Amino acid sequence: MPSRRSVLAAGAGVTAALAVGGTARADDGRPAALLSRMTLAEKVGQLFVARVYGHSATEPDPADADANLTELGVRTAAELVAKYHVGGIIYFTWAHNTRDPRQIAELSNGIQRAALGQPRGVPVLISTDQEHGIVCRIGRPATLFPGAMALGAMALGAGGDPADARALGRIAGLELRAMGVRQNYSPVADVNVNPANPVIGVRSFGADPEAVTALVAEEVRGCQESGVAATIKHFPGHGDTAVDSHTGFPVITHTREVWERLDAAPFRAAIAAGVDSIMTGHLLVPALDDSGDPATLSRPILTGILRERLGYDGVVVTDALGMAGVRTRYGDDRVPVLALKAGVDQLLDPPDLALAHGAVLKAVQDGELTEERLDASVLRILRLKEKLGLPAEPYADPDAVGRVVGRPGHLAEADRIAVRTTTLLVNEGPLLPLSPRAHPRLLVLGADPASPSGTTGPPTTVLADALTALGFTATALSTGTDPSADTIERAVTAAGAADAVVVSTYNVTAASPQRTLVERLTATGRPVVAVAVRNPYDVAQLPSVPAFLAAYSWTDVELRAAARVIAGAARPQGRLPVPVQRADDPARVLYPLGHGLTY
C-alpha cells in the first residue's frame, strides 16, 4: 500500500494533470500513486512504444541482438526496458517477434519480468497491428479473419450482421490476450472514398460512413470485452487520399462540412463505445488546421477537436514516427516534442529512440514542455494499464496458449463469416457456379502476393487445393503481379488444356500486364473467372471477363470462401461496400455501392 504522503503527492499530480486537459476519475488512486513516485526519465520512457528485434526478451538470435545494438543501443528487449523505461513495445513479423503462439507468450512474459524488476515496476503495454485481412502480424495457427472491407461486404449482404464484427473483435482479442498482447492497433475507422488510395483501401470497412460507423463500434466493443485495448485509426480520417503516408505527405481536401459528415462519424461512434485508444494520421487537413502541420502534430486537431469538441480523454497514440508523412517539416528530434504539445500520449516507434527520448527529456528540462503536461499523458497510460489488469502473474500462460489460439470454434467462426463476404460482380451466361461435371479440369493462375503474416498462401495454390477438395482437378500456376510476355504465353498455352480458368488479380491498372493476361485468356474461348484478391476496383479494368468475384484479400480463409462460391458450395452473399467507377471516366459508376449478384 502507498503511504499517506505518496497518496497526497499523487493527488497533487492529478490536479496538475487536470490543469492540462485531464479528467479526474474515482479509480485514479493506484495510477496516480505510481505516477507520484516516478522519476522524470521514467515518465518520459512511459510515453514511448518501441520496436525491438528478437523472439526472446533475454536471448534473441545473434543477428537480432546485433540489430538491436545498431538501432537501439541495447542487445535485448530486457535491456531496452531497463535503459529507456519504455511504456510499450510493438511486435512485428519482420522483427522476428512472432514465430508461434507459445514463443510470443514467453516473449511477453520476459518483457514483463524485465519491467516489473525495475525500481517502479511499471508493466509494459504490448501492442501489434492485427487488423486481419491484408495487415496481420501474427499468423497461423492463430485464427485469421477476413479484413475490414470484406466485413463491410458481409454486413451489406443477405443475412449480414454488423455484430459479426463484434465476434471478430472478441475472438481476435482473446487470442492476442493469451499471447500477452494487450493493445491492438485496429480497427481502421477511415471511410475509403478514393479508389486510388494506396494505403487504406480494403483495410477500411467501406465508403458508406453509416456502415463503417456501425462496424467500427461493434469491433471496438468485441475487442475490449476480451480485455484488449482497441485502437481506432487514423484520426481525423485517411480515406480520401492517393498518397501513402509511409512514403509521402497526404493532403485531405475535404471541407469542414464534408469532414463532419463523412470522416468524423466512425470516430464519434467509437468514442461513444468507450474505445481505449485512438491513433493519429500523418496527414494534412487544411479545413481543420491550415498551419501546414500533419494531424499528428496539430494542437487544433488533437486537442481542439478530438479532446475538447469530441470529448475524448483516452489514450492518443501516433502512427509510426518513422513514416515520411510526419517527417517532412521537422527533424526526428522535434517531432516527438511537437506531438506531445499537440495532445498525443504515446509516441510510436520513433526511428531513433535515443534521439527522441533525449529530445523530450530536454524539452521538459528547458521548460518547453512542463512536467505537468507529461503527467497528464502518463496518467492516461497508467490508467489504461490498470484497466487492463496489468500486471498479472503469470502475464501469459505458455502452457495454456494452445487451448485458446486457433481453437476449432474460432476457426469455424472465421470460415462462417468469410463465406458471406465473397461478392459476385459479374456473371455472364451465367458462367458460375462451375461444375466438376462440366468443367472438371481447372487452371488456377495469377497474382501470388506475399502472405501478410508470412504463414499463409500462396493464393493460387490455396485456391487450387480448395477447388480440388470440392471435386475439381485444379492445377496452380503462379504468374505474379507483373507477368512477362513469356509468362503470359505459357499461361495461354496451359489454358488450352483446361476446361475453365480461374485467375487471381491484384491492383490491376490500365497498363498492367495482368490486364493483358486476362484479355489473352478470355480470347482463348475458355471460361474465365477472375478473383480480385485485393481491391474490387480491378473489375473496372477487366471489361471482357465473363465472371468476376471480389475476395478483398488473399488470406486463406477468404480464398477458401471464394472457392466454395465458384463451385456452388455456397451462394455469393456479399455486396460492394464501395462504388466502382469506370477506369476511363471516374464520374460514371459501373457498380454502385451495394451491388452484388447471387444464385
XYZ file of C-alpha atoms in Angstrom:
599
model
C 0.000 0.000 0.000
C 1.263 3.529 -0.763
C 1.991 5.769 2.187
C -0.278 8.718 3.054
C 2.456 11.042 1.823
C 2.630 9.293 -1.565
C -1.169 9.401 -1.925
C -1.154 13.151 -1.192
C 1.585 13.600 -3.759
C -0.492 11.583 -6.185
C -3.399 13.944 -5.601
C -1.179 16.868 -6.487
C -0.153 15.053 -9.677
C -3.779 14.504 -10.619
C -4.540 18.177 -10.008
C -1.659 19.152 -12.274
C -2.867 16.755 -14.935
C -6.315 18.343 -14.796
C -4.734 21.703 -15.497
C -3.543 20.473 -18.883
C -6.704 18.733 -20.002
C -7.077 15.548 -17.975
C -10.231 14.498 -16.175
C -10.091 13.146 -12.624
C -11.573 9.709 -12.045
C -12.597 7.849 -8.942
C -10.231 4.994 -9.781
C -7.115 7.144 -10.175
C -5.679 6.025 -6.830
C -3.104 3.426 -7.876
C -2.121 5.047 -11.188
C -1.745 8.435 -9.530
C 0.251 6.981 -6.637
C 2.591 5.277 -9.073
C 2.931 8.464 -11.108
C 3.922 10.401 -7.989
C 6.896 8.088 -7.405
C 8.271 8.109 -10.948
C 11.380 9.995 -11.979
C 11.321 12.356 -14.946
C 13.252 9.868 -17.075
C 10.759 7.135 -16.202
C 7.837 9.366 -17.143
C 9.428 10.181 -20.481
C 10.023 6.491 -21.099
C 6.361 5.672 -20.494
C 5.431 7.804 -23.494
C 7.311 5.612 -25.971
C 6.183 2.444 -27.728
C 9.332 0.915 -29.210
C 10.161 -1.867 -31.629
C 12.726 -4.477 -30.666
C 14.175 -7.414 -32.579
C 14.063 -10.982 -31.377
C 11.899 -13.895 -30.283
C 13.139 -13.769 -26.666
C 13.360 -10.943 -24.157
C 16.790 -12.037 -22.955
C 18.236 -14.438 -25.544
C 17.474 -13.231 -29.069
C 19.275 -14.729 -32.041
C 22.702 -13.137 -32.582
C 21.581 -11.282 -35.712
C 18.649 -9.767 -33.817
C 20.881 -8.781 -30.893
C 23.194 -7.046 -33.370
C 20.260 -5.231 -34.990
C 19.096 -4.036 -31.570
C 22.588 -2.801 -30.740
C 22.794 -0.884 -34.015
C 19.341 0.678 -33.857
C 18.622 0.931 -30.124
C 21.958 0.753 -28.320
C 20.909 -2.361 -26.410
C 21.043 -6.051 -27.245
C 17.747 -7.342 -25.831
C 14.196 -6.347 -25.020
C 15.021 -6.630 -21.303
C 17.884 -4.166 -21.730
C 15.574 -1.847 -23.700
C 13.108 -1.742 -20.810
C 15.883 -1.131 -18.270
C 17.592 1.631 -20.250
C 14.626 3.629 -21.541
C 11.755 2.609 -19.194
C 9.549 2.275 -22.298
C 5.840 2.149 -21.628
C 5.102 -0.040 -24.627
C 6.633 -2.470 -27.109
C 5.180 -3.242 -30.532
C 5.507 -6.678 -32.142
C 6.338 -7.083 -35.840
C 6.740 -10.164 -38.002
C 9.846 -8.685 -39.633
C 11.388 -8.080 -36.195
C 11.092 -11.827 -35.504
C 8.763 -11.288 -32.547
C 6.001 -13.604 -33.748
C 7.216 -17.145 -34.518
C 4.398 -19.060 -32.830
C 1.878 -18.566 -30.004
C 3.925 -20.194 -27.238
C 7.035 -18.213 -28.189
C 5.020 -14.978 -28.268
C 3.616 -15.705 -24.794
C 7.108 -16.385 -23.457
C 8.453 -13.198 -25.057
C 5.640 -11.217 -23.441
C 6.393 -12.780 -20.056
C 10.087 -11.998 -20.414
C 9.349 -8.364 -21.204
C 7.029 -8.061 -18.196
C 9.545 -9.695 -15.869
C 12.130 -7.164 -17.000
C 9.697 -4.290 -16.414
C 8.477 -5.479 -13.031
C 12.078 -5.920 -11.926
C 12.745 -2.192 -12.289
C 12.513 0.132 -9.245
C 8.989 1.319 -10.007
C 7.836 -1.988 -11.525
C 5.690 -0.412 -14.259
C 4.313 -3.062 -16.631
C 4.728 -2.730 -20.388
C 1.728 -2.388 -22.702
C 2.482 -4.767 -25.601
C 0.843 -3.978 -28.934
C 0.660 -5.056 -32.549
C -1.227 -4.430 -35.809
C -3.647 -7.358 -36.067
C -6.226 -5.851 -38.405
C -6.781 -9.179 -40.210
C -7.072 -9.308 -43.972
C -4.018 -7.711 -45.568
C -2.435 -6.427 -42.314
C -1.722 -9.231 -39.896
C 1.423 -9.607 -37.752
C 0.576 -12.921 -36.092
C -0.205 -15.780 -38.438
C -1.220 -19.404 -38.197
C -2.067 -21.225 -36.042
C -3.810 -18.064 -34.794
C -7.298 -17.501 -36.195
C -7.116 -15.262 -39.253
C -10.310 -13.430 -40.143
C -11.400 -11.596 -43.285
C -10.303 -7.973 -43.427
C -12.406 -4.878 -42.887
C -13.748 -4.344 -46.417
C -14.783 -7.995 -46.572
C -16.761 -7.449 -43.372
C -18.285 -4.378 -44.990
C -19.412 -6.574 -47.898
C -20.795 -9.155 -45.499
C -22.729 -6.589 -43.461
C -24.457 -5.247 -46.581
C -25.316 -8.709 -47.898
C -28.226 -11.022 -47.303
C -28.171 -12.137 -43.696
C -25.272 -9.816 -42.914
C -24.985 -8.545 -39.383
C -22.620 -5.829 -38.065
C -22.488 -7.851 -34.847
C -20.163 -10.269 -36.643
C -17.532 -7.534 -36.324
C -18.029 -7.819 -32.573
C -17.438 -11.576 -32.731
C -14.265 -10.980 -34.734
C -13.026 -8.400 -32.243
C -13.775 -10.647 -29.284
C -12.097 -13.764 -30.684
C -9.100 -11.871 -32.033
C -8.761 -10.157 -28.667
C -8.950 -13.395 -26.707
C -6.139 -14.867 -28.790
C -3.972 -11.744 -28.527
C -4.503 -11.626 -24.781
C -3.452 -15.270 -24.446
C -0.146 -14.313 -26.093
C 0.372 -11.274 -23.859
C -0.618 -8.629 -26.423
C -2.992 -6.166 -24.772
C -3.254 -3.279 -27.272
C -4.343 -3.891 -30.859
C -3.995 -1.154 -33.472
C -7.362 -1.971 -35.004
C -9.974 -1.349 -36.335
C -9.455 1.109 -39.171
C -12.101 3.851 -38.886
C -11.247 5.571 -42.183
C -14.062 5.869 -44.740
C -12.408 4.848 -48.019
C -13.900 7.001 -50.798
C -10.843 7.169 -53.062
C -10.273 4.156 -55.362
C -6.652 5.267 -55.784
C -5.954 5.165 -52.039
C -2.702 3.172 -51.829
C -2.528 2.688 -48.068
C -6.100 2.207 -46.775
C -8.293 0.602 -49.461
C -9.519 -2.793 -48.258
C -8.306 -2.016 -44.728
C -11.421 0.181 -44.490
C -14.927 -1.193 -43.954
C -16.075 0.803 -46.981
C -17.301 4.099 -48.417
C -20.579 4.469 -46.524
C -19.972 6.347 -43.258
C -23.079 4.862 -41.643
C -21.991 1.283 -42.357
C -18.397 1.991 -41.325
C -19.624 3.576 -38.099
C -21.657 0.516 -37.107
C -18.838 -1.934 -37.844
C -16.161 0.125 -36.097
C -18.240 0.426 -32.927
C -19.004 -3.306 -32.883
C -15.392 -4.377 -33.363
C -14.261 -1.989 -30.629
C -16.784 -3.477 -28.222
C -15.789 -7.034 -29.049
C -12.088 -6.396 -28.700
C -12.413 -4.620 -25.372
C -14.783 -7.249 -23.985
C -11.851 -9.645 -24.344
C -9.586 -7.454 -22.205
C -7.562 -5.956 -25.060
C -7.440 -2.236 -25.826
C -8.812 -1.414 -29.275
C -7.190 1.413 -31.222
C -9.157 3.102 -33.991
C -7.188 4.821 -36.738
C -6.210 7.160 -38.412
C -7.691 10.334 -36.897
C -9.017 12.590 -38.384
C -9.552 10.237 -41.367
C -7.252 8.762 -44.029
C -9.857 7.519 -46.505
C -9.620 10.095 -49.294
C -6.021 10.282 -50.421
C -3.911 8.976 -53.279
C -0.698 9.346 -51.234
C 0.716 6.761 -48.828
C 1.745 8.444 -45.573
C 4.544 5.887 -45.210
C 6.298 7.450 -48.203
C 4.705 10.883 -48.699
C 2.592 13.603 -47.110
C -1.126 13.140 -47.865
C -3.433 16.137 -48.081
C -7.148 15.694 -47.354
C -9.095 18.414 -49.192
C -12.458 17.812 -47.510
C -14.297 20.884 -46.292
C -15.204 21.061 -42.630
C -18.764 20.118 -43.538
C -17.646 17.068 -45.551
C -15.332 16.010 -42.732
C -18.170 16.215 -40.211
C -20.481 14.165 -42.433
C -18.042 11.628 -43.862
C -14.941 11.191 -41.710
C -15.944 12.083 -38.170
C -18.875 9.695 -37.615
C -16.885 6.457 -37.029
C -14.601 8.213 -34.537
C -17.582 9.641 -32.659
C -19.192 6.205 -32.501
C -16.020 4.564 -31.240
C -15.648 7.206 -28.534
C -19.251 6.571 -27.507
C -18.431 2.850 -27.379
C -15.586 3.594 -24.945
C -12.607 2.999 -27.221
C -9.382 2.814 -25.223
C -7.028 4.451 -27.717
C -7.038 6.442 -30.951
C -4.192 6.592 -33.470
C -3.380 9.775 -35.335
C -2.837 10.086 -39.086
C 0.214 11.735 -40.621
C -1.856 13.819 -42.998
C -2.688 17.450 -43.670
C -6.300 18.601 -43.366
C -6.324 22.348 -44.146
C -10.011 22.702 -43.293
C -9.242 21.606 -39.729
C -5.814 23.229 -39.361
C -4.280 25.471 -42.032
C -0.831 25.644 -40.377
C 0.667 23.079 -42.734
C 1.330 20.602 -39.910
C 0.194 16.972 -40.100
C -2.646 15.990 -37.774
C -0.180 14.139 -35.521
C 1.457 17.479 -34.712
C -1.691 19.626 -34.767
C -2.989 21.022 -31.491
C -6.166 22.369 -33.159
C -6.983 18.837 -34.359
C -5.873 16.670 -31.434
C -6.692 18.972 -28.539
C -9.221 21.334 -30.081
C -11.304 18.747 -31.936
C -10.526 15.307 -30.508
C -10.110 16.222 -26.841
C -12.333 19.263 -26.414
C -15.017 19.002 -29.075
C -15.428 15.217 -29.222
C -14.761 14.857 -25.506
C -12.169 12.109 -25.774
C -9.954 11.617 -22.713
C -8.464 8.231 -23.552
C -5.003 7.446 -24.872
C -3.893 9.050 -28.142
C -1.079 7.232 -29.951
C 0.782 8.442 -33.011
C 1.158 6.396 -36.130
C 4.752 5.231 -36.529
C 7.121 8.193 -36.281
C 9.456 6.811 -38.934
C 6.848 7.421 -41.651
C 7.502 10.157 -44.191
C 4.196 11.909 -43.555
C 5.339 13.160 -40.148
C 8.981 13.902 -41.063
C 8.535 16.349 -43.952
C 8.676 19.584 -41.937
C 10.660 18.767 -38.800
C 13.608 16.670 -37.697
C 13.287 13.476 -35.687
C 14.250 15.364 -32.528
C 11.363 17.843 -32.902
C 8.571 15.508 -33.979
C 8.009 13.792 -30.589
C 8.063 17.091 -28.728
C 5.587 18.704 -31.113
C 3.341 15.638 -30.966
C 3.162 15.915 -27.178
C 2.426 19.620 -27.397
C -0.400 18.795 -29.814
C -2.030 16.383 -27.352
C -0.519 12.946 -28.036
C 0.143 10.455 -25.218
C 2.047 7.561 -26.816
C 4.907 8.045 -29.302
C 5.032 5.015 -31.570
C 8.230 3.544 -32.983
C 10.487 6.586 -33.457
C 13.269 5.979 -35.993
C 15.893 6.905 -33.368
C 14.676 6.114 -29.856
C 17.708 7.604 -28.113
C 17.327 10.873 -30.009
C 13.578 11.057 -29.415
C 13.809 10.160 -25.716
C 16.568 12.695 -25.188
C 14.666 15.399 -27.058
C 11.567 15.016 -24.881
C 13.656 14.979 -21.707
C 15.475 18.135 -22.808
C 12.211 19.857 -23.738
C 10.997 19.368 -20.158
C 14.297 20.431 -18.646
C 14.314 23.582 -20.831
C 10.701 24.434 -19.999
C 9.264 23.896 -23.487
C 7.181 21.059 -22.060
C 6.043 21.123 -18.452
C 6.267 18.077 -16.249
C 2.564 18.539 -15.610
C 1.943 18.056 -19.334
C 3.855 14.771 -19.191
C 1.910 13.752 -16.092
C -1.381 14.099 -17.966
C -0.257 11.651 -20.651
C 1.468 9.235 -18.289
C -1.634 9.150 -16.109
C -3.773 8.201 -19.114
C -1.307 5.420 -19.990
C -1.203 4.126 -16.407
C -4.993 4.234 -16.204
C -5.199 2.049 -19.293
C -2.708 -0.431 -17.875
C -4.710 -0.527 -14.646
C -7.948 -1.098 -16.588
C -6.357 -3.989 -18.472
C -5.252 -5.581 -15.207
C -1.533 -5.081 -15.685
C 0.495 -6.583 -14.204
C -0.914 -10.035 -13.614
C 1.022 -13.150 -12.706
C 1.523 -15.033 -14.941
C 1.134 -12.354 -17.587
C 0.600 -15.042 -20.229
C 0.457 -18.801 -19.757
C 2.585 -20.592 -22.373
C 1.095 -23.944 -21.355
C -2.478 -22.731 -21.961
C -1.977 -20.594 -25.057
C -2.551 -23.530 -27.414
C -6.024 -24.058 -25.935
C -7.041 -20.524 -26.898
C -5.163 -19.561 -30.036
C -6.607 -21.107 -33.180
C -9.005 -23.403 -31.382
C -11.589 -25.126 -33.624
C -14.513 -22.945 -32.610
C -12.599 -19.789 -33.505
C -11.540 -21.171 -36.884
C -15.102 -22.221 -37.653
C -16.341 -18.725 -36.830
C -13.798 -17.220 -39.237
C -14.968 -19.551 -42.009
C -18.617 -18.783 -41.237
C -18.013 -15.059 -41.589
C -15.745 -15.386 -44.636
C -18.166 -17.361 -46.742
C -20.659 -14.477 -46.530
C -18.147 -11.849 -47.674
C -17.387 -13.054 -51.232
C -19.019 -10.679 -53.715
C -20.079 -11.674 -57.237
C -19.935 -8.630 -59.507
C -20.151 -10.168 -62.994
C -21.677 -13.476 -64.106
C -22.415 -13.592 -67.813
C -24.231 -16.639 -69.109
C -24.396 -17.303 -66.182
C -20.963 -18.952 -66.021
C -20.975 -19.534 -62.283
C -21.210 -21.763 -60.443
C -18.756 -24.095 -62.130
C -19.493 -27.796 -62.008
C -16.925 -30.611 -61.738
C -19.020 -32.464 -64.303
C -18.973 -29.655 -66.897
C -15.561 -28.190 -66.024
C -13.535 -30.985 -64.389
C -10.066 -29.555 -65.200
C -9.306 -26.093 -63.851
C -6.209 -23.947 -64.309
C -5.732 -21.584 -61.365
C -3.205 -18.860 -62.081
C -2.415 -15.216 -61.490
C -1.036 -12.988 -58.765
C 0.586 -14.555 -55.704
C 1.290 -11.656 -53.297
C 3.276 -12.494 -50.183
C 1.367 -13.613 -47.117
C 0.558 -10.706 -44.740
C 1.672 -12.822 -41.789
C 4.203 -14.985 -43.590
C 2.203 -18.115 -42.750
C -0.456 -18.461 -45.483
C -0.700 -18.906 -49.245
C 0.392 -18.769 -51.946
C -3.052 -17.721 -53.199
C -3.113 -19.739 -56.436
C -2.140 -22.901 -54.556
C -4.734 -22.303 -51.824
C -7.447 -21.735 -54.438
C -6.398 -24.801 -56.435
C -6.311 -27.013 -53.334
C -9.724 -25.788 -52.191
C -11.261 -26.386 -55.622
C -9.698 -29.845 -55.803
C -11.260 -30.645 -52.428
C -14.603 -29.629 -53.953
C -14.358 -32.182 -56.753
C -12.325 -30.476 -59.488
C -8.858 -31.325 -60.744
C -7.184 -27.951 -60.287
C -3.629 -27.047 -61.227
C -1.891 -23.927 -59.851
C 0.369 -21.687 -61.916
C 1.813 -18.507 -60.432
C 2.192 -15.709 -62.979
C 2.858 -12.933 -60.462
C 1.583 -9.372 -60.345
C 3.769 -8.292 -63.265
C 3.832 -11.239 -65.704
C 6.313 -11.102 -68.559
C 5.332 -11.740 -72.196
C 6.831 -15.239 -71.958
C 4.871 -15.961 -68.779
C 1.651 -14.828 -70.431
C 2.330 -17.104 -73.414
C 2.918 -20.072 -71.094
C -0.332 -19.307 -69.267
C -2.309 -19.108 -72.516
C -0.847 -22.423 -73.644
C -1.691 -24.053 -70.317
C -5.251 -22.735 -70.560
C -5.722 -24.760 -73.713
C -5.648 -27.970 -71.670
C -8.165 -26.743 -69.091
C -11.949 -26.700 -69.107
C -12.024 -23.344 -67.282
C -9.559 -20.834 -65.892
C -9.587 -19.096 -62.506
C -7.256 -16.073 -62.400
C -6.368 -14.043 -59.303
C -5.853 -10.307 -59.816
C -4.107 -7.769 -57.622
C -4.446 -3.994 -58.146
C -4.898 -4.076 -61.924
C -4.199 -0.821 -63.791
C -4.734 0.197 -67.418
C -1.088 -0.543 -68.231
C -0.808 -3.647 -66.057
C 0.400 -6.889 -67.644
C -2.278 -8.554 -65.515
C -4.868 -6.913 -67.748
C -3.129 -8.293 -70.816
C -3.035 -11.732 -69.226
C -6.788 -11.758 -68.537
C -7.606 -10.453 -72.023
C -5.444 -13.139 -73.637
C -7.022 -15.850 -71.506
C -10.523 -14.640 -72.363
C -9.621 -14.666 -76.074
C -8.864 -18.404 -75.896
C -12.577 -19.101 -75.591
C -12.094 -20.915 -72.295
C -14.433 -19.781 -69.496
C -12.524 -17.329 -67.286
C -13.337 -16.451 -63.669
C -11.399 -13.527 -62.177
C -10.966 -13.230 -58.399
C -9.743 -9.867 -57.113
C -7.592 -10.718 -54.111
C -7.238 -7.106 -53.009
C -9.181 -4.145 -54.392
C -12.579 -4.782 -56.010
C -11.789 -1.852 -58.319
C -9.941 -4.365 -60.559
C -13.262 -5.147 -62.244
C -13.238 -1.734 -63.952
C -10.063 -2.700 -65.811
C -11.349 -6.094 -66.982
C -14.498 -5.485 -69.049
C -14.082 -8.665 -71.100
C -14.063 -11.162 -68.213
C -17.313 -13.157 -68.029
C -17.255 -13.781 -64.260
C -15.718 -11.658 -61.541
C -15.537 -12.153 -57.787
C -14.192 -9.814 -55.090
C -12.443 -11.603 -52.214
C -10.923 -8.427 -50.642
C -7.712 -10.176 -49.533
C -5.516 -13.167 -50.283
C -5.518 -14.838 -46.895
C -6.507 -18.494 -46.855
C -9.861 -18.005 -45.138
C -11.132 -15.683 -47.894
C -9.700 -17.794 -50.718
C -11.408 -20.900 -49.367
C -14.650 -18.946 -49.254
C -14.186 -17.796 -52.869
C -13.568 -21.405 -53.941
C -16.823 -22.505 -52.325
C -18.708 -19.785 -54.188
C -17.056 -20.705 -57.504
C -18.065 -24.338 -57.011
C -21.603 -23.554 -55.874
C -20.972 -24.991 -52.421
C -22.023 -21.586 -51.076
C -24.079 -18.782 -52.560
C -22.401 -15.406 -53.047
C -23.867 -13.111 -50.414
C -21.507 -10.119 -50.216
C -22.404 -6.676 -51.517
C -19.972 -3.999 -52.645
C -19.105 -1.706 -49.715
C -17.593 0.809 -52.169
C -18.770 2.017 -55.588
C -16.664 1.087 -58.630
C -16.301 3.766 -61.297
C -15.252 3.394 -64.901
C -11.477 3.412 -65.217
C -11.549 5.999 -68.021
C -14.428 8.067 -66.607
C -14.490 8.257 -62.791
C -17.741 10.206 -62.898
C -19.541 7.147 -64.267
C -20.346 4.417 -61.759
C -20.178 0.890 -63.149
C -21.176 -0.944 -59.981
C -22.860 1.054 -57.219
C -22.353 0.622 -53.517
C -24.436 -2.386 -52.503
C -24.145 -4.188 -55.849
C -23.832 -7.950 -55.729
C -25.210 -10.926 -57.659
C -26.187 -14.317 -56.335
C -27.517 -17.706 -57.445
